[in-house]
PDB file of C-alpha atoms in Angstrom:
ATOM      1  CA  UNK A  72     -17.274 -29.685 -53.561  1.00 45.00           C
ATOM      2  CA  UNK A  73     -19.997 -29.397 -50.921  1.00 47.00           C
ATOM      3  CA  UNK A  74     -20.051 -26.347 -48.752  1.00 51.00           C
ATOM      4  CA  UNK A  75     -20.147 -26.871 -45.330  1.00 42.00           C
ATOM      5  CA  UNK A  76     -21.745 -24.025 -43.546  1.00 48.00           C
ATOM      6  CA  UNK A  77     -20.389 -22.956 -39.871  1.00 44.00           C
ATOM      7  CA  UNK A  78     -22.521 -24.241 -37.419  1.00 40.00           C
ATOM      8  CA  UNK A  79     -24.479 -22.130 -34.849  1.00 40.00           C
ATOM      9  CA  UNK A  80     -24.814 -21.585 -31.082  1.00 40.00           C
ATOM     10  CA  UNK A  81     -22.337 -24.566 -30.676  1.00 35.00           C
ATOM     11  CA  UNK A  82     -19.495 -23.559 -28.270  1.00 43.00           C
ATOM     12  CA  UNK A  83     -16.814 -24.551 -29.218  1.00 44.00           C
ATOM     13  CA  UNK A  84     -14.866 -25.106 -24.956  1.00 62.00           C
ATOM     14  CA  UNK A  85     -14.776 -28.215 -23.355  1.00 86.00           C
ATOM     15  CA  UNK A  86     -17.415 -28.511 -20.367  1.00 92.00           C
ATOM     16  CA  UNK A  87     -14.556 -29.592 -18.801  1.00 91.00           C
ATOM     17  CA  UNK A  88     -12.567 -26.450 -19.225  1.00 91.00           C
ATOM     18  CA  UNK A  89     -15.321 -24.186 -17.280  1.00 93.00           C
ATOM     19  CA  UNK A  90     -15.830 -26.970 -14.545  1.00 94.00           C
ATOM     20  CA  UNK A  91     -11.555 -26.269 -13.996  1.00 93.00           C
ATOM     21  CA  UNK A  92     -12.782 -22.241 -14.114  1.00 91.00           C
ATOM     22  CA  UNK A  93     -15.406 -23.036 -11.553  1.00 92.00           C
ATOM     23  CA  UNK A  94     -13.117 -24.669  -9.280  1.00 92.00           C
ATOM     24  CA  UNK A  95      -9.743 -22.522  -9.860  1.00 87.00           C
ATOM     25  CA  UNK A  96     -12.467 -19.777  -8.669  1.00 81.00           C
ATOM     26  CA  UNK A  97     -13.249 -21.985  -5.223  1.00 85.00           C
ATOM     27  CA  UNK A  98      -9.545 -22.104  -4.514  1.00 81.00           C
ATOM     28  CA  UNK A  99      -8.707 -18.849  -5.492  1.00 70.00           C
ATOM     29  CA  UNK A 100     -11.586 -17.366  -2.854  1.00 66.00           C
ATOM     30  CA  UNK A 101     -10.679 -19.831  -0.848  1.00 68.00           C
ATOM     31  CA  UNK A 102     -13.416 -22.210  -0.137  1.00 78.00           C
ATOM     32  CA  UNK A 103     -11.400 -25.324  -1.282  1.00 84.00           C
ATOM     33  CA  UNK A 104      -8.856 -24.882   1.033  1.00 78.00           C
ATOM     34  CA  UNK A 105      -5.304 -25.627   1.452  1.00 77.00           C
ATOM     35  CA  UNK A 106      -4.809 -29.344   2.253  1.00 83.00           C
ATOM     36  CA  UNK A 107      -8.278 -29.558   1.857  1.00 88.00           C
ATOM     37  CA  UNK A 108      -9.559 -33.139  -0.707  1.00 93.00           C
ATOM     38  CA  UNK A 109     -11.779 -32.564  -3.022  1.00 95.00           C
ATOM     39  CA  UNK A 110     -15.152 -34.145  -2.403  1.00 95.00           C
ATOM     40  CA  UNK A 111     -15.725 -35.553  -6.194  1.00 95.00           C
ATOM     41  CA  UNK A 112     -19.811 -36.589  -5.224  1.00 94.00           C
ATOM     42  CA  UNK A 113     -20.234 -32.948  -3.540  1.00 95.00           C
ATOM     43  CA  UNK A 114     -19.018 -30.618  -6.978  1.00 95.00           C
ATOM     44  CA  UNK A 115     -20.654 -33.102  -9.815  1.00 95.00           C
ATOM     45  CA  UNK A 116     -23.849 -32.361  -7.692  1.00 95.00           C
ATOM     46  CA  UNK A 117     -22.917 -28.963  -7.221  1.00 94.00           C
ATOM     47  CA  UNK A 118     -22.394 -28.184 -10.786  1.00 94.00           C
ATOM     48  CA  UNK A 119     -24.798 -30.820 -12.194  1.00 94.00           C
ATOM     49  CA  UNK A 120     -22.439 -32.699 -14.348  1.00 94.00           C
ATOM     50  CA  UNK A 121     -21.114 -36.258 -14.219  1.00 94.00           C
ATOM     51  CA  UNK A 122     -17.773 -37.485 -12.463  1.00 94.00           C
ATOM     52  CA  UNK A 123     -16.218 -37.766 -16.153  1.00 94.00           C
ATOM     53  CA  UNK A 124     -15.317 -33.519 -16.983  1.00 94.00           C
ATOM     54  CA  UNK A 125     -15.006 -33.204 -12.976  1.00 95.00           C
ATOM     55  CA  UNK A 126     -11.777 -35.903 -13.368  1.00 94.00           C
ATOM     56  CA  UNK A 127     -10.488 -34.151 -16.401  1.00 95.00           C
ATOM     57  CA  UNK A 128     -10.861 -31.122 -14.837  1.00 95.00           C
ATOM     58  CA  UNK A 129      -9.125 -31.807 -11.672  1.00 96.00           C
ATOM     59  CA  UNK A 130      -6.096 -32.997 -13.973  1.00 95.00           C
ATOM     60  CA  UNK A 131      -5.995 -29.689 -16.000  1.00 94.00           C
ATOM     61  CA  UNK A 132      -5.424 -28.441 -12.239  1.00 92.00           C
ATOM     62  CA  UNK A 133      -3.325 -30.695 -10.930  1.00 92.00           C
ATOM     63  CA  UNK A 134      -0.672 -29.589 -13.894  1.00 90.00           C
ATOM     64  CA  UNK A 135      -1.395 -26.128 -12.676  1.00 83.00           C
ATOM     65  CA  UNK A 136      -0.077 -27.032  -9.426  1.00 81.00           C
ATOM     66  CA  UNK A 137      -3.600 -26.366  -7.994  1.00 85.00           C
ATOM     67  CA  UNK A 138      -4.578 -29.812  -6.987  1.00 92.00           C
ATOM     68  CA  UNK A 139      -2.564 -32.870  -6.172  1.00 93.00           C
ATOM     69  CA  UNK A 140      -3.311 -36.319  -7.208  1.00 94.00           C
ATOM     70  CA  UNK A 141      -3.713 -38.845  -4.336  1.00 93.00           C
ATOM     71  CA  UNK A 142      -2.920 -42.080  -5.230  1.00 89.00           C
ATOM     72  CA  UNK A 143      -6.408 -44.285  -5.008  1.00 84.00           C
ATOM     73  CA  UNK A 144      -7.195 -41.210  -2.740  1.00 86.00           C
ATOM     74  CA  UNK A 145      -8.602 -38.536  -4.990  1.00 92.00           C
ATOM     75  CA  UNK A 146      -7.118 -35.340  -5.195  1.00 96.00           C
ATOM     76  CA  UNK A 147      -6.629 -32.626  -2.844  1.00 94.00           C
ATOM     77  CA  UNK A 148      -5.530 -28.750  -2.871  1.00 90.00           C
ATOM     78  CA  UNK A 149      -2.041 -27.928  -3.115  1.00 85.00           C
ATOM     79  CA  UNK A 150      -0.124 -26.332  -0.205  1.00 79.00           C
ATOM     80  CA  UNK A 151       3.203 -24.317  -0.651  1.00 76.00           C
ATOM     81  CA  UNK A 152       6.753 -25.735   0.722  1.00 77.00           C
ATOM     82  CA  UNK A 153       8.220 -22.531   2.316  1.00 79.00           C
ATOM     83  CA  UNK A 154      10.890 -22.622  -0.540  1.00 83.00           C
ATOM     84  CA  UNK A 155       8.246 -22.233  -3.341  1.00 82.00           C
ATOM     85  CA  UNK A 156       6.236 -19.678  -1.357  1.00 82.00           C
ATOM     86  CA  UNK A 157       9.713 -17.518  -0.797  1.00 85.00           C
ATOM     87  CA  UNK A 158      10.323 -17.886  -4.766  1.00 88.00           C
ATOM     88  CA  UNK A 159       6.599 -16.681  -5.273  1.00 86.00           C
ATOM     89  CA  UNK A 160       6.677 -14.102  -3.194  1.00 90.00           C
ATOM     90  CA  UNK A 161       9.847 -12.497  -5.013  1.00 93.00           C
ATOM     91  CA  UNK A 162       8.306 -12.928  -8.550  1.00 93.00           C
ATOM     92  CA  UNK A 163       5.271 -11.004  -7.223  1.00 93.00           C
ATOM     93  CA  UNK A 164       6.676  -8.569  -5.916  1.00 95.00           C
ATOM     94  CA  UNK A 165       9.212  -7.777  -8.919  1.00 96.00           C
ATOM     95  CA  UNK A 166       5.989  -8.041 -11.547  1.00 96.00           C
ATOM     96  CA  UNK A 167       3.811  -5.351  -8.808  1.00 97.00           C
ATOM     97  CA  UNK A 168       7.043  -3.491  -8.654  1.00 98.00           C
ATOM     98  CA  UNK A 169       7.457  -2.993 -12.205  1.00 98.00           C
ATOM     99  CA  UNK A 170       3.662  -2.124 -12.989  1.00 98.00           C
ATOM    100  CA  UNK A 171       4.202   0.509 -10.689  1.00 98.00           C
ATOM    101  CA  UNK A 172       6.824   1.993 -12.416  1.00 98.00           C
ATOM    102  CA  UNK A 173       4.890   1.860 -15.734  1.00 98.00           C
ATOM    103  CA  UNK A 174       1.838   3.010 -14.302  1.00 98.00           C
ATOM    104  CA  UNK A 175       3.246   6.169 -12.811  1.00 98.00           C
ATOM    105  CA  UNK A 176       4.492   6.891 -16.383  1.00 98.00           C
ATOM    106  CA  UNK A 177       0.928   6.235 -18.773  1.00 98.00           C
ATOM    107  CA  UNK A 178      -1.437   6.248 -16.093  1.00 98.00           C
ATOM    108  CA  UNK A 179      -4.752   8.891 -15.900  1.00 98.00           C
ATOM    109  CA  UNK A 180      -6.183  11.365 -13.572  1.00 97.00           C
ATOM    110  CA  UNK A 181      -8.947   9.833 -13.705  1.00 98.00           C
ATOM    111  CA  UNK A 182      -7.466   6.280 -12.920  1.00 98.00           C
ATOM    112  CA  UNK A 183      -5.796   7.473  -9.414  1.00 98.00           C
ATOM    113  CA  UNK A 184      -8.669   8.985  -8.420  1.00 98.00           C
ATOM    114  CA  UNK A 185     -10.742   5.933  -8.964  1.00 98.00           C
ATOM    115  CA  UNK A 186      -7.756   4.098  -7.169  1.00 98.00           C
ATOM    116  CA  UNK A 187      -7.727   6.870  -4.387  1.00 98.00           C
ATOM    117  CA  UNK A 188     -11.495   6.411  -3.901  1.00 98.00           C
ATOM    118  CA  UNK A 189     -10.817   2.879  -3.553  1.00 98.00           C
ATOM    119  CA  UNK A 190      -8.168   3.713  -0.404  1.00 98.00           C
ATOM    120  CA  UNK A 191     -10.460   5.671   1.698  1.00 98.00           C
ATOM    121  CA  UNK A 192     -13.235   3.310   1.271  1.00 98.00           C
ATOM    122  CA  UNK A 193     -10.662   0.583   2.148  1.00 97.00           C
ATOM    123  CA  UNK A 194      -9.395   2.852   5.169  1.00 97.00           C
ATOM    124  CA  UNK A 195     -12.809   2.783   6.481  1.00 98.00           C
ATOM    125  CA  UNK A 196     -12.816  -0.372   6.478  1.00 96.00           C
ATOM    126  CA  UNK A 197      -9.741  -0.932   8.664  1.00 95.00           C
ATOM    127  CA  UNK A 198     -11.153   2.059  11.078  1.00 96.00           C
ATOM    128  CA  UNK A 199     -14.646   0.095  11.416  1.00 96.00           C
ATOM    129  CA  UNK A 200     -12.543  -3.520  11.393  1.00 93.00           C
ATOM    130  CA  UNK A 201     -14.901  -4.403   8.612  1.00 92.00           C
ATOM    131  CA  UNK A 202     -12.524  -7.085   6.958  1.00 87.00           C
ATOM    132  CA  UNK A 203     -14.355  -8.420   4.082  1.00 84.00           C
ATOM    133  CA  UNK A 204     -14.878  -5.162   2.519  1.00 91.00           C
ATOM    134  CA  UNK A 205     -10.937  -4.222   3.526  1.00 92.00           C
ATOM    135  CA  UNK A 206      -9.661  -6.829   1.566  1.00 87.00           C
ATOM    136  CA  UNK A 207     -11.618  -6.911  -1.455  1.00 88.00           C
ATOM    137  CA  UNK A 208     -10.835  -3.432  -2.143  1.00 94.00           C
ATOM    138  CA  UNK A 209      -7.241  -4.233  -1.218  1.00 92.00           C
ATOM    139  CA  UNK A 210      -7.255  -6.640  -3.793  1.00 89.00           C
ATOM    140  CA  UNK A 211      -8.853  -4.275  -5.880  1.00 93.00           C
ATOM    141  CA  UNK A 212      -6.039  -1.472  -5.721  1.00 96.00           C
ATOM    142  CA  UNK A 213      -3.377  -3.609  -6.209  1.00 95.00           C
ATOM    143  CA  UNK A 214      -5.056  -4.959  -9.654  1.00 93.00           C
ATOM    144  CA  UNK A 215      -5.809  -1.637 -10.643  1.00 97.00           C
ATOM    145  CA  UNK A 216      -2.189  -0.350 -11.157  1.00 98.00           C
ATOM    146  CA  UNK A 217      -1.432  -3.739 -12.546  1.00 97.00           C
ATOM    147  CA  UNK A 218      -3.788  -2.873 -14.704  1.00 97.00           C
ATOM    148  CA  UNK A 219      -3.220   0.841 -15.247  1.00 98.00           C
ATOM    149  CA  UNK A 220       0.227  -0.192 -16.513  1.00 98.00           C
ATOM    150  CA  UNK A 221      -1.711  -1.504 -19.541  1.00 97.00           C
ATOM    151  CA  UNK A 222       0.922  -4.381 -20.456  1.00 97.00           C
ATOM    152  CA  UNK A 223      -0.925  -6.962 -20.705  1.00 95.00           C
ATOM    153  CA  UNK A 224       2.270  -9.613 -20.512  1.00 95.00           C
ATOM    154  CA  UNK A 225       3.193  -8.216 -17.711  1.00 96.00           C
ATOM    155  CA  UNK A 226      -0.399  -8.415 -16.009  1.00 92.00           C
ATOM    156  CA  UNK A 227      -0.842 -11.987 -18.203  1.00 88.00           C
ATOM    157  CA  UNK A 228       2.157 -13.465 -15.918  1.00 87.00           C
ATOM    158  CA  UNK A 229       0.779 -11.869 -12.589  1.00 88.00           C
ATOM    159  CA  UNK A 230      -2.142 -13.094 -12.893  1.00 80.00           C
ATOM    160  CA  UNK A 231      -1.021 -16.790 -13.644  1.00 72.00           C
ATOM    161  CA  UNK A 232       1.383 -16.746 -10.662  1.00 75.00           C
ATOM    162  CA  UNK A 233      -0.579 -15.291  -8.291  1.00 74.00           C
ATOM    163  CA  UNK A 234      -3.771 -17.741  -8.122  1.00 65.00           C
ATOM    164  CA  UNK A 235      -2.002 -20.389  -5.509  1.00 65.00           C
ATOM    165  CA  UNK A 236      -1.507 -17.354  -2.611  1.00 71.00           C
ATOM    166  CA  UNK A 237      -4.195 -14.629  -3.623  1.00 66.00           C
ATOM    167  CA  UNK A 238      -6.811 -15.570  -1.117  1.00 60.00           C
ATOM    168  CA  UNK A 239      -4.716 -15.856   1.799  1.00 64.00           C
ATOM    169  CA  UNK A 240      -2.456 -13.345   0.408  1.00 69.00           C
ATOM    170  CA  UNK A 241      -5.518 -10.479   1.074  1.00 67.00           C
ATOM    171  CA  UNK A 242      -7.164 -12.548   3.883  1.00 61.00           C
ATOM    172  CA  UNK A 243      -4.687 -13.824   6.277  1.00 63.00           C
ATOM    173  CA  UNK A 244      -4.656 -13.089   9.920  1.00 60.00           C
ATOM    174  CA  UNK A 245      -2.503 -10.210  10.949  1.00 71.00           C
ATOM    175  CA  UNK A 246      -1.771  -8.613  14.089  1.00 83.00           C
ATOM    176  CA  UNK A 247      -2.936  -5.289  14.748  1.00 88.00           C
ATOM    177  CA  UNK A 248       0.644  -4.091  14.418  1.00 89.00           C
ATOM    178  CA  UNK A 249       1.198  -5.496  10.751  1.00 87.00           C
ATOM    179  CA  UNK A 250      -2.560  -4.356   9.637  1.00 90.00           C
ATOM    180  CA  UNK A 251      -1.364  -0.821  10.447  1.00 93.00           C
ATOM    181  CA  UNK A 252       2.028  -1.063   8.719  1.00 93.00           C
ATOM    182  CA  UNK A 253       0.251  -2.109   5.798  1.00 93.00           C
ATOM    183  CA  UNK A 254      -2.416   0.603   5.767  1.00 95.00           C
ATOM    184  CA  UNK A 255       0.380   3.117   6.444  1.00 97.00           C
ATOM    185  CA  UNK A 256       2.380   1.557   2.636  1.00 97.00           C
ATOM    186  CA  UNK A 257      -1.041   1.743   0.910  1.00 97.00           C
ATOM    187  CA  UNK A 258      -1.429   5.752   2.319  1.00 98.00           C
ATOM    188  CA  UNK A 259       2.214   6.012   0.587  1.00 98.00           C
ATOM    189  CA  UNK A 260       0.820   4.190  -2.259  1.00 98.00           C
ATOM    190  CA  UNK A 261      -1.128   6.832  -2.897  1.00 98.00           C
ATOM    191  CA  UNK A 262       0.896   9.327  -2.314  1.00 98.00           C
ATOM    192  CA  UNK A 263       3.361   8.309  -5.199  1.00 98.00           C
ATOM    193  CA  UNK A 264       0.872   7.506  -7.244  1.00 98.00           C
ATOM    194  CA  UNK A 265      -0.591  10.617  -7.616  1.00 98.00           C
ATOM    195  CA  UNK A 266       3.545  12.081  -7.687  1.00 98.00           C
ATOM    196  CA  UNK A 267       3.867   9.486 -10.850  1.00 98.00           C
ATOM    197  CA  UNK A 268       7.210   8.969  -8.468  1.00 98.00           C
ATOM    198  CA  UNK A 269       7.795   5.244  -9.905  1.00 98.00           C
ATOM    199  CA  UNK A 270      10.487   4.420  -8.248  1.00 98.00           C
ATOM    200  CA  UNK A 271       9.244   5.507  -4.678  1.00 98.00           C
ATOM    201  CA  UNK A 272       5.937   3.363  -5.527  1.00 98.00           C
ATOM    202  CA  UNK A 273       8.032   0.079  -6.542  1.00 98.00           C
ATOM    203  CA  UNK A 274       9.991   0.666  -3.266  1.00 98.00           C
ATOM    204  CA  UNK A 275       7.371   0.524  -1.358  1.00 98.00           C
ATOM    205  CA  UNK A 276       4.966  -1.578  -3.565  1.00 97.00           C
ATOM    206  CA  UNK A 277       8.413  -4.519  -3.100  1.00 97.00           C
ATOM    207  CA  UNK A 278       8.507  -4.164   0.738  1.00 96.00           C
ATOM    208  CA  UNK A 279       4.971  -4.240   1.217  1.00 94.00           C
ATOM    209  CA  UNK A 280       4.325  -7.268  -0.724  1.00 93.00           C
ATOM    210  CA  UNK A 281       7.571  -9.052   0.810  1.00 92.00           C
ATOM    211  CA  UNK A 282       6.188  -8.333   4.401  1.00 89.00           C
ATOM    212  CA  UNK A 283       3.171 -10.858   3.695  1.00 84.00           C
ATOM    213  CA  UNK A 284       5.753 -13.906   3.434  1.00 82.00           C
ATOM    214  CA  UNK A 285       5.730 -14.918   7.465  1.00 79.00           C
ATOM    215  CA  UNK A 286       1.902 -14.017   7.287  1.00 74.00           C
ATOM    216  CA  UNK A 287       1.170 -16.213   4.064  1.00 74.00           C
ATOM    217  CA  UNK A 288       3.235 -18.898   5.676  1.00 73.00           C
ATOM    218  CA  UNK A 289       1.499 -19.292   8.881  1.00 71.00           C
ATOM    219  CA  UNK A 290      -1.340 -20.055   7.273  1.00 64.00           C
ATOM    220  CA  UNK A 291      -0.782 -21.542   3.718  1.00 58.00           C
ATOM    221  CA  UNK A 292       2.923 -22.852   3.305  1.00 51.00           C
ATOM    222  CA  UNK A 293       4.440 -25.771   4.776  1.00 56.00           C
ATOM    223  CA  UNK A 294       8.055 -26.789   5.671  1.00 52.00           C
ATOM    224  CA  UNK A 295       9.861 -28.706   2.889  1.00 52.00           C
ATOM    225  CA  UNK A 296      10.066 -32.049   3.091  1.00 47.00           C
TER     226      UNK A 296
END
């Protein structure tokens, strides 16, 4: 029987697998928008590819619950009914709740001071109302204890639910009043973290997380239909 050798330098994903990477990333940062239709001519020049991967990979997100199909219309990105949003909302908050509690058990010294550093740079931010840099390392401390609880399942699940609201999650508009209430959790954040109190860290980590629902709704969710 003839041997056949493995071939080389041939990869072996779907071109259009990393065009639905490429454009889970544009939602996710939020320059395909909520509501927003997807301009088909715009991303296969964009990317340099033809319409064919850019269809199959707006289906791959449209089963994601990314995009939705338009009939003879396209596709556009998904909004949230306020009944979705409320029942993604929980689930994060239960999955951040629980990493917290693991973290405070197996995490490192050197971990929450890397995650401390994070908060003043982030607190700086607020003080100089430098937003872009205030939410990215927002975003950042909240995926560091996911991360410091080192389950990946439990990170593996977060990070599947969370792609629809994680933009406007970190980026929404708040009032002065709710920006301070949520710097004040984060300083308690902290605080626990560095007790390894888990249970005072999912309190907080719960109610914090549950106060972006009206927030996340003004600007992302819809009323059901």
């Amino acid at each position: 029987m003839n041997r056949i050798e493995p071939s080389i330098g041939i990869s072996r994903r779907y071109l259009h697998d990393e065009v639905a990477d490429r454009m889970r990333e544009l939602i996710n940062d939020g320059e395909l928008e909520p509501r927003a239709r997807v301009n088909e001519s715009e991303l296969t020049e964009r990317f340099g590819i033809s319409r064919t991967p850019l269809r199959e990979a707006i289906k791959i997100l449209a089963t994601e619950g990314l995009l939705e199909l338009l009939p003879n219309r396209g596709a556009r990105v998904a909004s949230i009914s306020q009944t979705e949003l409320e029942e993604m909302i929980e689930i994060v908050a239960g999955l951040e709740a629980t990493a917290c509690d693991i973290a405070c058990r197996v995490i490192s010294e050197a971990e929450i001071e890397a995650i401390a550093a994070k908060h003043d740079a982030m607190i700086e931010a607020w003080k100089a109302r430098d937003t872009v840099p205030y939410f990215r390392l927002n975003r950042e401390i909240h995926e560091a204890i996911m991360q410091a609880s080192r389950n990946t399942k439990l990170r593996s699940l977060y990070l599947g639910l969370t792609g629809r609201i994680q933009r406007t999650r970190y980026t929404a508009h708040q009032t002065d009043e709710q920006w301070a209430r949520a710097v004040d959790e984060h300083e308690r954040m902290i605080r626990y973290l560095r007790a390894r109190d888990g249970n005072a860290l999912a309190a907080v980590m719960r109610d914090h997380i549950r106060s972006k629902k009206p927030v996340i709704a003004a600007m992302y969710g819809e009323e059901d239909g």
